[in-house]
Tab-separated table of C-alpha atoms and ligand atoms in Angstrom:
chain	number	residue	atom	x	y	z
A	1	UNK	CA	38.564	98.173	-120.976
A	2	UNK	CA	36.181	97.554	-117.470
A	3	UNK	CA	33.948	100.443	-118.238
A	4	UNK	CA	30.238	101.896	-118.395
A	5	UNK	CA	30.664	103.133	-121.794
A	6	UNK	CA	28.518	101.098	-124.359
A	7	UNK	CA	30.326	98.708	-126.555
A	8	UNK	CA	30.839	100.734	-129.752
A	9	UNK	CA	30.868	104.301	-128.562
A	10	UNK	CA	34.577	104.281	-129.640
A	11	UNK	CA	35.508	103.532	-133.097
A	12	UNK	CA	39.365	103.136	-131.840
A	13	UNK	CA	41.291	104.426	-129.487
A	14	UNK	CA	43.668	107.551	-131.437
A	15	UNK	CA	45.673	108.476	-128.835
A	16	UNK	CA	46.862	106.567	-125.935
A	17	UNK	CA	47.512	107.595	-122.376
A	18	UNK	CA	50.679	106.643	-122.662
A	19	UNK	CA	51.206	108.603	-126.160
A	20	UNK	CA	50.026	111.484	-124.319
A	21	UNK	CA	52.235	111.658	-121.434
A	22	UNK	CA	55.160	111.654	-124.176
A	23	UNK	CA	53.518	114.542	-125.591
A	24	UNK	CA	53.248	116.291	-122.707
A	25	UNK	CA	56.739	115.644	-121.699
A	26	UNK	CA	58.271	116.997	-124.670
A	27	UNK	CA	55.521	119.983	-125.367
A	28	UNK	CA	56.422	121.313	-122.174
A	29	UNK	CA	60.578	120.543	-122.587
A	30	UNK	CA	59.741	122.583	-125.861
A	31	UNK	CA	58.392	125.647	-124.333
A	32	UNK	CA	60.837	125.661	-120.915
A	33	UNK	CA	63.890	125.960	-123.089
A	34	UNK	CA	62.219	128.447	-125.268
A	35	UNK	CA	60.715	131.291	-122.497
A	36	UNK	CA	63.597	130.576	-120.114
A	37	UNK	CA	64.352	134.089	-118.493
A	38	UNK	CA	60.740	136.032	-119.958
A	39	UNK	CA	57.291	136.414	-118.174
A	40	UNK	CA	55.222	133.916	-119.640
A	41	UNK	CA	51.169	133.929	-119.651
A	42	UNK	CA	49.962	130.354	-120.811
A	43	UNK	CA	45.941	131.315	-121.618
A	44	UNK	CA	43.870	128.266	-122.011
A	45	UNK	CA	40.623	128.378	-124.585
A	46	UNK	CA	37.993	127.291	-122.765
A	47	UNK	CA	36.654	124.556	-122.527
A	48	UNK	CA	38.593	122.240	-124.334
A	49	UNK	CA	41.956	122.815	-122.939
A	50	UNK	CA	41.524	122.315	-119.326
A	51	UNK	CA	43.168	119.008	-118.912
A	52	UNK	CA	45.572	119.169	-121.602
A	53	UNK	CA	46.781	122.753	-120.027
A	54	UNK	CA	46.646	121.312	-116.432
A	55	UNK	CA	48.981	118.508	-117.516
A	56	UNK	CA	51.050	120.388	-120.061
A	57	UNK	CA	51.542	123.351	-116.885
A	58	UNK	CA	53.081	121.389	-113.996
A	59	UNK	CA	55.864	119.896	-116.431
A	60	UNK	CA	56.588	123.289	-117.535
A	61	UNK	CA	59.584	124.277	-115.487
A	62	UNK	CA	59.144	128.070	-115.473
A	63	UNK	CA	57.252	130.558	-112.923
A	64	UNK	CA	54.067	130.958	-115.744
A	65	UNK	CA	51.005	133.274	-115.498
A	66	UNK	CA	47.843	131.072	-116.009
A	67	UNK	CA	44.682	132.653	-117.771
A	68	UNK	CA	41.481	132.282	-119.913
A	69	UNK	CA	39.835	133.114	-123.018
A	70	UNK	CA	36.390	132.029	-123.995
A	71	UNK	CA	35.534	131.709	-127.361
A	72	UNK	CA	32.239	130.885	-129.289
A	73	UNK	CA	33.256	127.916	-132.207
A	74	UNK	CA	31.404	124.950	-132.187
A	75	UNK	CA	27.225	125.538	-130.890
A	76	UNK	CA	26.878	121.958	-130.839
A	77	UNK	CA	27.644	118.811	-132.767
A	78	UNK	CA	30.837	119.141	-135.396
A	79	UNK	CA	30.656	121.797	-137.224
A	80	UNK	CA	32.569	125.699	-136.836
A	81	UNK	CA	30.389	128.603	-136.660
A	82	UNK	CA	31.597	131.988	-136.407
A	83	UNK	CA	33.942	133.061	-134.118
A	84	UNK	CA	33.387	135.087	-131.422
A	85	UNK	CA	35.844	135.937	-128.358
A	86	UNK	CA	33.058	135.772	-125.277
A	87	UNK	CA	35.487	136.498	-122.596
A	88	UNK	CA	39.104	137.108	-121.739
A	89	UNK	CA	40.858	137.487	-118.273
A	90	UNK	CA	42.660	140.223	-120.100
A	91	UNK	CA	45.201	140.814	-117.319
A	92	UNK	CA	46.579	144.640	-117.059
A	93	UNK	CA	50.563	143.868	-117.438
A	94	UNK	CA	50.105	142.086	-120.415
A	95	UNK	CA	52.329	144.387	-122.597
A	96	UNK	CA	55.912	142.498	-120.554
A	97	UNK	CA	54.353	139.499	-120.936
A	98	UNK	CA	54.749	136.763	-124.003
A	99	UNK	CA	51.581	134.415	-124.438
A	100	UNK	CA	51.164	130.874	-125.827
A	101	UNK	CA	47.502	129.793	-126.418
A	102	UNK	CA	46.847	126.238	-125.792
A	103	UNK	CA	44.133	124.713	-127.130
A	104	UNK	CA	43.152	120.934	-127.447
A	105	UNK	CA	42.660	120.805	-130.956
A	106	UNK	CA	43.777	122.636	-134.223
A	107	UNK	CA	40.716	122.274	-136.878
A	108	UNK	CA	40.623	125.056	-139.426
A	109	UNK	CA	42.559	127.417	-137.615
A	110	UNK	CA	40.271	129.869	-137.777
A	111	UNK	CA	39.870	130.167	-134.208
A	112	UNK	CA	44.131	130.688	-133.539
A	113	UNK	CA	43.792	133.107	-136.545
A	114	UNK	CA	41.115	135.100	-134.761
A	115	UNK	CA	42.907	134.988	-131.786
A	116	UNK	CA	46.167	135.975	-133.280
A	117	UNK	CA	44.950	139.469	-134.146
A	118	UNK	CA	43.186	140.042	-131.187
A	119	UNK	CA	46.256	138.946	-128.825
A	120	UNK	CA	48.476	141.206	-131.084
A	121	UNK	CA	46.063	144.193	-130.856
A	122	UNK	CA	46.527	144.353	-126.816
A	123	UNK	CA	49.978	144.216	-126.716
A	124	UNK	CA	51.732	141.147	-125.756
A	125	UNK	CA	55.185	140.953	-126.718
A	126	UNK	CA	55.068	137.406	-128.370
A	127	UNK	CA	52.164	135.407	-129.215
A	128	UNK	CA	52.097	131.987	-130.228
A	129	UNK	CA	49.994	128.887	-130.285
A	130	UNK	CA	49.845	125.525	-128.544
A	131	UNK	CA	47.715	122.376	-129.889
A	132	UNK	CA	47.657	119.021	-128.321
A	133	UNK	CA	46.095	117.504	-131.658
A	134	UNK	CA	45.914	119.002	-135.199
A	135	UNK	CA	43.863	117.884	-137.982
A	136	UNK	CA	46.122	119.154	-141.142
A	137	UNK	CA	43.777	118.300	-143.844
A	138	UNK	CA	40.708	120.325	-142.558
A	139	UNK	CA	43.045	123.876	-142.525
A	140	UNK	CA	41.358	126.924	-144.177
A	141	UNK	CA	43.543	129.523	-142.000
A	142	UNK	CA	46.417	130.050	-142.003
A	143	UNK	CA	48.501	130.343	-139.025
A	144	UNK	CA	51.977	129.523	-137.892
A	145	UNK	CA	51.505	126.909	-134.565
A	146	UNK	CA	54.948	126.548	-132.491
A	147	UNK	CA	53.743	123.175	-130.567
A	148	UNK	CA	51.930	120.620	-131.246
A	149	UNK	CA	51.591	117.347	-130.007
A	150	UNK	CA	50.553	115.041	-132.966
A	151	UNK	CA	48.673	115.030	-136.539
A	152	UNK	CA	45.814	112.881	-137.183
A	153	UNK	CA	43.479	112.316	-139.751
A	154	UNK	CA	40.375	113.775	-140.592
A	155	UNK	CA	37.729	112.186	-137.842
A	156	UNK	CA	36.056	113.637	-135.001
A	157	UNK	CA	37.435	112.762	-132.386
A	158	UNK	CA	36.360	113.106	-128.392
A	159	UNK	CA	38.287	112.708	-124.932
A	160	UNK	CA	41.374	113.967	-122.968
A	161	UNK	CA	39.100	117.387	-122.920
A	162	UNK	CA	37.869	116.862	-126.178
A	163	UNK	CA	34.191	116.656	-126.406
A	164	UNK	CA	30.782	115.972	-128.548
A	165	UNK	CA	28.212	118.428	-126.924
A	166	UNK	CA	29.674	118.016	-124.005
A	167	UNK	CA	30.296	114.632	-123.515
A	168	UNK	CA	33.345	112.751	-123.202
A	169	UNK	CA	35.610	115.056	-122.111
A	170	UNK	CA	36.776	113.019	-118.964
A	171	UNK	CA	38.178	110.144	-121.359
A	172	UNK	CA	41.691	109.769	-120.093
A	173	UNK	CA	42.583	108.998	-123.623
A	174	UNK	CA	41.530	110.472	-127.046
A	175	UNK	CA	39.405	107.901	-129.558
A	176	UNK	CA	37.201	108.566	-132.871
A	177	UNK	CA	33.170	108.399	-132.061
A	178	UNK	CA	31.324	106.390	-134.647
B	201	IMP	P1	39.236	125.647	-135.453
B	201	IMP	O1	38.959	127.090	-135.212
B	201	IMP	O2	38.453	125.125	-136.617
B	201	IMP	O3	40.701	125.324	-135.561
B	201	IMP	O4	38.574	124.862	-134.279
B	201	IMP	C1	39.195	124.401	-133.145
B	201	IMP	C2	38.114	123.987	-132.165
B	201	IMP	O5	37.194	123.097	-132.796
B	201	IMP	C3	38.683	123.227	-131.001
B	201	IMP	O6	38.890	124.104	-129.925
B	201	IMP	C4	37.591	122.232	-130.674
B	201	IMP	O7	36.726	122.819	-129.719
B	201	IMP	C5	36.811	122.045	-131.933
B	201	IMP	N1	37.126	120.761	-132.614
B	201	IMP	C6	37.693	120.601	-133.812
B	201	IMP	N2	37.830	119.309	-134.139
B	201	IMP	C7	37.337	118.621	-133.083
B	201	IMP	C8	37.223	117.205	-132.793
B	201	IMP	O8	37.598	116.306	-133.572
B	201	IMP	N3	36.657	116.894	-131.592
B	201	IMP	C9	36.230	117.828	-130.706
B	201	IMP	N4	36.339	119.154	-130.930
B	201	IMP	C10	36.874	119.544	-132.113
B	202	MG	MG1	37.457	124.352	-128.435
Protein backbone atom coordinates (compact mmCIF):
# COMPACT_ATOMS: atom_id res chain seq x y z
CA UNK A 1 0.00 0.00 0.00
CA UNK A 2 1.65 3.69 -1.43
CA UNK A 3 0.43 5.60 1.53
CA UNK A 4 1.19 8.35 4.32
CA UNK A 5 0.05 6.19 7.03
CA UNK A 6 3.03 5.03 9.30
CA UNK A 7 4.17 1.52 8.92
CA UNK A 8 2.32 -0.28 11.74
CA UNK A 9 -0.76 1.82 12.27
CA UNK A 10 -2.67 -1.26 10.93
CA UNK A 11 -2.39 -4.50 12.61
CA UNK A 12 -4.17 -6.20 9.36
CA UNK A 13 -6.38 -5.32 7.07
CA UNK A 14 -10.21 -7.02 8.36
CA UNK A 15 -12.17 -6.15 5.71
CA UNK A 16 -11.31 -5.59 2.18
CA UNK A 17 -12.67 -3.17 -0.35
CA UNK A 18 -13.55 -5.70 -2.32
CA UNK A 19 -15.34 -7.74 0.68
CA UNK A 20 -17.22 -4.68 1.16
CA UNK A 21 -18.66 -4.02 -2.11
CA UNK A 22 -20.10 -7.74 -1.79
CA UNK A 23 -21.61 -6.64 1.30
CA UNK A 24 -23.07 -3.85 0.06
CA UNK A 25 -24.42 -5.59 -2.91
CA UNK A 26 -26.26 -8.11 -1.10
CA UNK A 27 -27.29 -5.78 2.14
CA UNK A 28 -29.02 -3.66 -0.15
CA UNK A 29 -30.57 -6.83 -2.52
CA UNK A 30 -31.71 -7.83 1.13
CA UNK A 31 -33.64 -4.82 2.00
CA UNK A 32 -35.10 -3.99 -1.86
CA UNK A 33 -36.89 -7.30 -1.90
CA UNK A 34 -38.01 -6.85 1.60
CA UNK A 35 -39.73 -2.97 1.57
CA UNK A 36 -40.76 -3.39 -2.07
CA UNK A 37 -44.20 -1.48 -2.28
CA UNK A 38 -43.86 0.48 1.59
CA UNK A 39 -42.42 4.01 2.41
CA UNK A 40 -39.14 3.40 3.66
CA UNK A 41 -36.99 5.94 5.97
CA UNK A 42 -33.28 4.60 6.09
CA UNK A 43 -31.91 6.92 9.33
CA UNK A 44 -28.21 6.84 9.59
CA UNK A 45 -26.47 7.15 13.34
CA UNK A 46 -24.23 9.66 13.09
CA UNK A 47 -21.21 9.67 12.60
CA UNK A 48 -20.21 6.37 11.89
CA UNK A 49 -22.55 5.43 9.20
CA UNK A 50 -22.05 8.01 6.64
CA UNK A 51 -20.15 6.07 4.10
CA UNK A 52 -21.45 2.77 4.75
CA UNK A 53 -25.19 4.39 4.33
CA UNK A 54 -24.05 6.43 1.24
CA UNK A 55 -22.88 3.20 -0.40
CA UNK A 56 -25.47 0.83 1.00
CA UNK A 57 -28.37 3.78 -0.41
CA UNK A 58 -27.65 4.10 -4.14
CA UNK A 59 -27.77 0.13 -4.55
CA UNK A 60 -30.98 0.15 -2.82
CA UNK A 61 -33.49 0.04 -5.62
CA UNK A 62 -36.46 1.69 -3.88
CA UNK A 63 -37.67 5.54 -3.67
CA UNK A 64 -36.19 5.74 0.33
CA UNK A 65 -36.52 8.67 2.80
CA UNK A 66 -32.95 9.50 4.10
CA UNK A 67 -32.53 10.84 7.79
CA UNK A 68 -30.42 11.24 11.01
CA UNK A 69 -30.12 10.43 14.52
CA UNK A 70 -27.32 11.53 16.75
CA UNK A 71 -26.46 9.63 19.54
CA UNK A 72 -23.92 10.07 22.48
CA UNK A 73 -21.83 6.35 22.85
CA UNK A 74 -18.34 6.45 22.72
CA UNK A 75 -16.66 10.18 24.38
CA UNK A 76 -13.46 9.14 23.13
CA UNK A 77 -11.12 6.19 22.85
CA UNK A 78 -12.99 2.49 23.07
CA UNK A 79 -15.07 2.31 25.54
CA UNK A 80 -19.40 2.78 25.71
CA UNK A 81 -20.70 5.32 27.97
CA UNK A 82 -24.21 5.96 28.43
CA UNK A 83 -26.47 6.46 25.87
CA UNK A 84 -28.00 9.40 25.03
CA UNK A 85 -30.15 10.28 21.75
CA UNK A 86 -28.66 14.09 21.04
CA UNK A 87 -30.68 14.68 18.01
CA UNK A 88 -33.16 13.22 15.58
CA UNK A 89 -34.56 14.64 12.23
CA UNK A 90 -37.75 13.24 13.60
CA UNK A 91 -39.72 13.78 10.38
CA UNK A 92 -43.70 14.48 10.92
CA UNK A 93 -45.16 11.44 8.63
CA UNK A 94 -43.28 9.03 10.34
CA UNK A 95 -46.32 6.96 11.56
CA UNK A 96 -46.72 5.44 7.31
CA UNK A 97 -43.34 5.07 7.29
CA UNK A 98 -41.11 1.71 8.20
CA UNK A 99 -37.42 2.55 9.39
CA UNK A 100 -34.15 0.58 9.24
CA UNK A 101 -31.26 2.08 11.32
CA UNK A 102 -27.93 1.63 9.84
CA UNK A 103 -25.14 1.86 11.74
CA UNK A 104 -21.41 0.89 11.04
CA UNK A 105 -20.89 -1.26 13.81
CA UNK A 106 -22.90 -3.56 16.26
CA UNK A 107 -20.85 -3.60 19.77
CA UNK A 108 -23.04 -4.29 22.76
CA UNK A 109 -26.14 -3.40 21.28
CA UNK A 110 -26.99 -1.19 23.66
CA UNK A 111 -27.18 1.63 21.43
CA UNK A 112 -29.92 -0.39 18.73
CA UNK A 113 -31.65 -1.38 22.05
CA UNK A 114 -31.99 2.25 23.06
CA UNK A 115 -32.97 3.14 19.85
CA UNK A 116 -35.48 0.42 19.47
CA UNK A 117 -37.75 1.85 22.16
CA UNK A 118 -37.42 5.20 21.25
CA UNK A 119 -38.23 4.51 17.37
CA UNK A 120 -41.22 2.38 18.63
CA UNK A 121 -42.47 5.13 21.01
CA UNK A 122 -43.02 7.68 17.89
CA UNK A 123 -44.75 5.53 15.81
CA UNK A 124 -43.13 3.99 12.91
CA UNK A 125 -44.77 1.08 11.57
CA UNK A 126 -41.64 -1.26 11.43
CA UNK A 127 -38.37 -0.75 12.91
CA UNK A 128 -35.40 -2.64 12.33
CA UNK A 129 -31.66 -2.48 12.34
CA UNK A 130 -28.81 -2.40 9.84
CA UNK A 131 -24.96 -3.13 10.79
CA UNK A 132 -22.16 -3.23 8.36
CA UNK A 133 -19.90 -5.10 11.07
CA UNK A 134 -20.92 -6.88 14.32
CA UNK A 135 -18.77 -7.92 17.05
CA UNK A 136 -20.91 -11.06 18.56
CA UNK A 137 -18.83 -11.76 21.51
CA UNK A 138 -18.96 -8.21 23.11
CA UNK A 139 -23.21 -8.37 23.16
CA UNK A 140 -24.81 -7.35 26.52
CA UNK A 141 -28.26 -6.28 24.72
CA UNK A 142 -30.24 -7.89 23.30
CA UNK A 143 -31.73 -7.04 20.08
CA UNK A 144 -32.93 -8.74 16.97
CA UNK A 145 -30.61 -7.10 13.80
CA UNK A 146 -32.23 -7.96 10.21
CA UNK A 147 -28.82 -7.10 8.17
CA UNK A 148 -25.66 -7.35 8.68
CA UNK A 149 -22.77 -7.47 6.69
CA UNK A 150 -20.14 -9.69 8.51
CA UNK A 151 -18.98 -10.98 12.16
CA UNK A 152 -15.61 -10.40 13.40
CA UNK A 153 -13.78 -10.91 16.36
CA UNK A 154 -13.33 -9.02 19.30
CA UNK A 155 -10.69 -6.04 18.19
CA UNK A 156 -11.14 -2.50 17.66
CA UNK A 157 -11.25 -1.88 14.64
CA UNK A 158 -11.13 1.67 12.50
CA UNK A 159 -11.97 2.70 8.74
CA UNK A 160 -14.76 2.58 6.07
CA UNK A 161 -16.44 5.27 8.67
CA UNK A 162 -15.20 3.61 11.52
CA UNK A 163 -13.06 5.69 13.69
CA UNK A 164 -10.57 6.10 16.90
CA UNK A 165 -11.35 9.72 18.15
CA UNK A 166 -11.90 10.67 15.05
CA UNK A 167 -9.39 9.39 13.01
CA UNK A 168 -9.44 7.01 10.31
CA UNK A 169 -12.64 7.18 9.15
CA UNK A 170 -11.68 7.88 5.41
CA UNK A 171 -9.89 4.31 5.21
CA UNK A 172 -11.50 2.84 2.15
CA UNK A 173 -11.18 -0.43 3.90
CA UNK A 174 -11.72 -1.60 7.55
CA UNK A 175 -8.31 -2.93 9.56
CA UNK A 176 -7.56 -3.59 13.47
CA UNK A 177 -5.30 -0.56 15.10
CA UNK A 178 -2.51 -1.91 17.23
P1 LIG B 1 -22.97 -0.47 20.91
O1 LIG B 1 -24.05 0.40 21.46
O2 LIG B 1 -22.06 -0.97 21.99
O3 LIG B 1 -23.47 -1.58 20.03
O4 LIG B 1 -22.00 0.48 20.13
C1 LIG B 1 -21.99 0.70 18.77
C2 LIG B 1 -21.10 1.91 18.51
O5 LIG B 1 -19.84 1.73 19.14
C3 LIG B 1 -20.81 2.08 17.05
O6 LIG B 1 -21.71 3.01 16.50
C4 LIG B 1 -19.41 2.63 17.04
O7 LIG B 1 -19.48 4.04 17.07
C5 LIG B 1 -18.78 2.18 18.32
N1 LIG B 1 -17.83 1.05 18.13
C6 LIG B 1 -17.95 -0.19 18.61
N2 LIG B 1 -16.92 -0.97 18.26
C7 LIG B 1 -16.12 -0.18 17.51
C8 LIG B 1 -14.87 -0.42 16.80
O8 LIG B 1 -14.28 -1.52 16.80
N3 LIG B 1 -14.36 0.65 16.13
C9 LIG B 1 -14.96 1.87 16.10
N4 LIG B 1 -16.13 2.12 16.72
C10 LIG B 1 -16.69 1.11 17.43
MG1 LIG C 1 -21.22 5.02 16.33
Amino acid sequence: MDSNYLPGDFKKIIVSEEEIRGIISRIAKEITRDYSGKKLIICGILRGCFIFMADLIRQIDLPVEVSFIKVSSYGSGKEPGNIEIIEFDGLDKYKEYDIIVVDDILDTGNTFCRLEKYLKDKGFKSVNFCAFLDKPERRRSAVRVKYTGRQIENEFVVGYGLDLNEKYRNLPFVAAVK
